[in-house]
Coordinates of C-alpha atoms in Angstrom, one line a residue:
M1 CA 78.2 159.5 49.9
K2 CA 77.1 158.5 53.4
L3 CA 76.9 154.4 53.2
S4 CA 76.3 154.2 57.2
T5 CA 77.6 156.1 60.3
H6 CA 81.3 154.9 59.4
V7 CA 81.2 154.9 56.0
F8 CA 81.7 156.7 53.1
Q9 CA 82.0 156.8 49.3
R10 CA 83.6 158.8 46.8
I11 CA 85.0 159.3 42.7
S12 CA 89.0 159.1 43.0
D13 CA 90.9 161.7 40.3
Q14 CA 91.0 158.6 38.5
G15 CA 87.6 157.6 37.8
M16 CA 87.9 154.9 40.7
P17 CA 85.4 154.2 43.5
I18 CA 87.4 154.1 46.6
V19 CA 85.1 153.7 49.8
S20 CA 86.0 154.7 54.0
V21 CA 86.0 153.7 57.0
D22 CA 86.1 155.7 59.4
N23 CA 85.3 154.4 63.3
P24 CA 86.3 154.6 66.5
L25 CA 89.0 152.3 66.3
A26 CA 90.3 152.6 63.2
S27 CA 90.4 153.6 59.7
L28 CA 90.4 152.1 55.8
E29 CA 90.3 152.7 52.9
L30 CA 88.6 150.2 50.4
S31 CA 88.9 150.7 45.8
L32 CA 85.9 149.1 44.0
F33 CA 88.6 147.9 41.4
G34 CA 89.5 144.2 42.7
G35 CA 88.0 144.6 45.6
H36 CA 90.7 146.3 47.0
V37 CA 91.7 146.9 51.1
L38 CA 94.2 150.4 50.3
S39 CA 95.0 151.1 54.0
F40 CA 94.2 149.8 57.5
M41 CA 94.8 151.5 60.5
P42 CA 93.9 150.7 63.6
K43 CA 93.9 154.2 66.1
K44 CA 95.0 152.4 69.1
D45 CA 98.7 153.0 67.7
N46 CA 97.3 155.2 63.9
R47 CA 100.1 152.5 62.7
Q48 CA 99.7 151.8 58.6
R49 CA 99.4 147.8 58.9
L50 CA 99.6 147.6 54.6
W51 CA 101.6 149.5 52.8
M52 CA 100.8 150.8 48.7
S53 CA 102.9 151.4 45.6
P54 CA 103.8 154.9 45.1
K55 CA 103.3 154.2 41.4
A56 CA 101.2 151.8 42.0
V57 CA 98.1 151.6 38.9
M58 CA 94.8 153.5 40.8
D59 CA 92.8 154.6 37.2
G60 CA 91.4 150.5 36.5
S61 CA 93.8 149.5 33.5
K62 CA 95.7 146.9 35.9
P63 CA 95.5 145.4 39.2
I64 CA 96.8 147.5 42.1
R65 CA 99.9 147.5 43.3
G66 CA 100.0 147.2 47.0
G67 CA 97.5 146.9 50.2
I68 CA 95.8 143.3 49.5
P69 CA 94.3 142.2 46.2
V70 CA 91.9 139.1 46.1
C71 CA 93.7 136.8 44.1
W72 CA 91.2 133.5 42.8
P73 CA 90.2 131.0 41.9
W74 CA 93.8 130.6 41.5
F75 CA 96.8 131.2 42.9
G76 CA 99.9 132.1 40.5
A77 CA 100.2 130.9 36.9
A78 CA 96.8 130.0 35.3
S79 CA 97.5 126.1 33.7
D80 CA 95.9 128.0 31.1
G81 CA 98.8 130.3 29.7
N82 CA 96.3 132.6 27.4
L83 CA 94.7 133.0 31.9
P84 CA 96.1 135.9 34.2
A85 CA 98.1 135.2 36.9
H86 CA 96.4 135.0 40.1
G87 CA 92.8 134.5 38.7
F88 CA 90.5 137.4 37.3
V89 CA 88.6 139.4 40.5
R90 CA 91.7 141.6 41.5
D91 CA 90.4 143.8 37.4
Q92 CA 87.3 144.2 37.2
M93 CA 84.9 145.8 39.8
W94 CA 83.1 144.7 42.9
Q95 CA 79.2 145.4 44.4
I96 CA 78.8 146.5 48.2
L97 CA 75.8 144.0 49.2
R98 CA 76.2 145.1 53.2
V99 CA 77.6 147.5 55.4
D100 CA 76.7 148.2 58.9
D101 CA 77.9 149.7 62.3
D102 CA 78.2 148.9 66.5
Q103 CA 80.6 149.6 68.4
E104 CA 83.1 146.5 68.6
Q105 CA 83.2 147.0 64.4
T106 CA 82.1 147.9 60.6
R107 CA 81.1 145.0 58.4
I108 CA 81.6 145.2 54.7
Q109 CA 80.1 143.1 52.6
L110 CA 81.2 142.8 48.4
Q111 CA 81.3 141.1 45.7
P112 CA 82.5 140.6 42.4
E113 CA 80.2 141.2 38.9
R114 CA 80.7 137.5 38.3
A115 CA 82.9 134.6 39.4
Y116 CA 82.8 132.3 36.2
L117 CA 84.9 132.8 33.2
N118 CA 82.7 130.5 30.6
P119 CA 79.1 130.1 31.0
G120 CA 78.2 127.0 32.7
Q121 CA 79.6 127.8 36.1
E122 CA 77.8 130.7 36.6
H123 CA 77.1 129.2 40.1
L124 CA 80.3 129.8 41.8
D125 CA 79.9 132.8 44.1
L126 CA 82.7 134.6 45.6
M127 CA 81.8 137.4 48.6
L128 CA 84.3 139.8 50.1
E129 CA 83.7 140.5 54.2
L130 CA 85.1 143.0 55.7
L131 CA 85.5 143.5 59.3
I132 CA 86.8 146.3 60.3
G133 CA 87.5 147.3 64.4
E134 CA 90.4 146.5 66.7
Q135 CA 92.3 144.2 64.0
L136 CA 90.8 143.9 60.6
T137 CA 89.0 140.9 59.1
L138 CA 88.7 139.6 56.2
N139 CA 86.5 136.5 54.9
L140 CA 86.9 135.5 51.7
I141 CA 83.9 132.6 51.0
T142 CA 83.3 130.6 48.4
Q143 CA 80.2 128.3 47.3
N144 CA 79.6 126.5 45.2
R145 CA 76.0 126.5 43.9
Q146 CA 77.4 124.1 41.2
A147 CA 76.4 120.6 40.4
H148 CA 79.6 119.1 41.0
S149 CA 83.1 119.6 42.7
I150 CA 84.9 122.3 41.9
R151 CA 88.9 122.9 42.8
F152 CA 89.9 126.4 43.2
G153 CA 92.4 127.7 44.8
G154 CA 93.6 131.7 45.6
A155 CA 95.7 133.8 48.2
L156 CA 94.8 137.8 51.0
H157 CA 98.2 138.9 49.2
S158 CA 98.7 141.4 51.7
Y159 CA 101.5 144.2 51.7
F160 CA 102.3 144.4 55.1
R161 CA 104.9 148.0 55.8
V162 CA 107.5 147.8 57.6
Q163 CA 110.2 150.1 58.3
N164 CA 113.5 148.6 56.3
I165 CA 113.4 145.0 55.2
D166 CA 116.5 144.4 56.2
H167 CA 115.5 144.7 60.5
A168 CA 112.3 142.6 60.2
E169 CA 112.4 139.6 61.5
I170 CA 109.1 137.1 60.4
Q171 CA 108.3 135.0 63.5
G172 CA 105.6 131.8 63.7
L173 CA 106.4 130.2 60.6
S174 CA 108.9 126.8 60.7
G175 CA 109.2 123.7 58.8
A176 CA 109.5 122.9 55.2
Y177 CA 109.4 125.2 52.0
L178 CA 108.9 125.2 48.3
D179 CA 111.4 127.9 47.8
K180 CA 110.0 129.7 43.5
V181 CA 113.6 131.0 43.4
Q182 CA 116.2 128.9 43.3
D183 CA 112.8 126.1 42.2
T184 CA 113.7 123.4 45.0
S185 CA 111.4 122.1 47.5
A186 CA 111.7 121.0 51.5
E187 CA 113.7 123.6 52.1
Q188 CA 114.1 124.3 55.6
T189 CA 112.8 127.6 57.2
P190 CA 115.7 129.9 59.2
S191 CA 115.6 131.6 62.0
P192 CA 116.2 133.8 62.6
Y193 CA 113.7 133.9 59.6
L194 CA 115.3 137.3 58.0
I195 CA 114.9 138.6 54.1
S196 CA 118.2 140.1 52.3
S197 CA 117.4 138.6 48.9
E198 CA 114.6 137.9 46.0
T199 CA 111.9 136.1 47.1
D200 CA 109.0 133.3 46.8
R201 CA 108.8 130.5 48.9
I202 CA 105.2 128.0 50.1
H203 CA 105.4 127.3 52.9
V204 CA 103.3 124.3 53.6
N205 CA 103.6 123.9 57.5
A206 CA 100.0 125.9 57.8
V207 CA 100.4 127.8 61.2
S208 CA 97.6 129.7 63.1
Q209 CA 99.7 132.7 63.4
A210 CA 102.5 134.4 62.3
S211 CA 104.4 138.2 63.6
I212 CA 106.4 140.8 61.9
I213 CA 108.9 142.4 64.4
E214 CA 110.6 145.3 63.5
G215 CA 112.9 145.8 67.1
E216 CA 111.0 148.2 69.4
Q217 CA 107.8 148.6 67.4
Q218 CA 105.0 146.7 68.3
A219 CA 104.7 144.0 65.9
V220 CA 101.8 143.4 63.4
T221 CA 100.4 140.1 64.4
I222 CA 99.1 138.6 60.9
G223 CA 95.8 135.6 61.6
F224 CA 94.9 132.3 60.1
K225 CA 92.5 130.3 58.7
G226 CA 90.3 128.0 56.2
H227 CA 94.6 127.9 53.9
D228 CA 96.9 125.1 53.4
S229 CA 100.0 127.4 52.7
I230 CA 101.2 130.6 54.0
V231 CA 103.1 133.0 51.8
V232 CA 106.3 135.3 51.0
W233 CA 106.7 137.4 49.2
N234 CA 109.4 139.9 48.0
P235 CA 110.7 141.2 44.5
W236 CA 114.0 142.7 46.1
Q237 CA 115.7 145.8 44.2
E238 CA 116.5 143.5 40.4
K239 CA 112.7 142.0 39.8
S240 CA 111.4 145.9 41.9
A241 CA 113.2 147.4 39.2
Q242 CA 111.8 146.2 35.7
M243 CA 108.4 145.5 37.5
A244 CA 107.2 149.3 36.2
D245 CA 104.3 150.3 39.2
M246 CA 107.0 149.3 42.5
T247 CA 109.6 152.2 42.6
T248 CA 113.6 150.7 42.3
D249 CA 113.7 151.2 46.2
G250 CA 110.1 150.4 47.2
Y251 CA 111.1 145.9 48.1
R252 CA 113.1 147.8 51.4
K253 CA 109.1 149.5 52.6
M254 CA 107.5 146.1 52.2
L255 CA 106.3 142.9 52.7
C256 CA 104.3 140.7 51.7
I257 CA 102.7 137.3 53.8
E258 CA 99.5 135.5 52.9
A259 CA 96.6 133.3 53.6
A260 CA 97.3 131.0 50.2
I261 CA 95.0 127.8 49.0
T262 CA 98.4 127.5 46.7
Q263 CA 97.3 123.0 46.6
G264 CA 94.1 123.8 46.2
I265 CA 91.0 122.0 47.3
E266 CA 87.8 120.0 46.6
L267 CA 84.1 122.2 47.6
A268 CA 81.4 119.3 47.4
P269 CA 77.8 120.4 45.2
G270 CA 76.4 122.8 48.2
Q271 CA 79.5 123.3 49.6
S272 CA 81.6 126.8 50.9
H273 CA 85.4 127.3 52.4
I274 CA 86.0 130.4 54.0
L275 CA 89.5 131.7 53.3
T276 CA 90.2 134.1 56.3
Q277 CA 93.6 136.5 57.7
I278 CA 93.5 138.5 60.6
I279 CA 95.5 142.1 61.3
S280 CA 96.2 143.1 63.8

């Protein structure tokens, strides 16, 4: 089904709606299950920016491993142990609100079927806006239409493709971070910043840009706005082997660097907040 000049929708072999963008500047695939970007490839170099697990479950029975999962309205474990980690929009269907094209980019706006858990929370809105051109901009927009303030968190949990994790260096991050593997705080960012073991770090020095450098390849640059933290994650060998939707060596081909709200943001009635990640 054609949605615009450069945007098409199809049903996958697993029965899930997939949106494909192919404009003069880039191609992208998006699953409407989870509002989940699966791939992004600028045509200036035809290099895939995102990693997808070969064992990712694509039938809607669980969140998708790889690409860019949307974590909202919390990041990590929920305060209520009965609720899912990373919020409740990763495993529901999203609907498209708007699609349009111009010479510079394609715009897609979509929202989850529901942005609340309990009755009385219906006035909390969430929208994801994708701007697809030479770079990919993701704007995760939270709007509070309730009569009282709310506190929320989230992340754009981006899995970047690397050739070999041993040689992938992160540049642009500095200062202290919280190490969730060692359960320690105030660890200092290494230089050079290489990954050599299980890594789950929350960088509280919320810089506006970071890069992945790998040999002679052009750097992948990630811009951030509206965040209070940057998360760096790689499950490494032992944890990968324990994950049903990861291959045992999948950790060697991926690196997560994420615009995140881990400390929580207070949103007053009538206010909106935009969490942005820009990939080029």
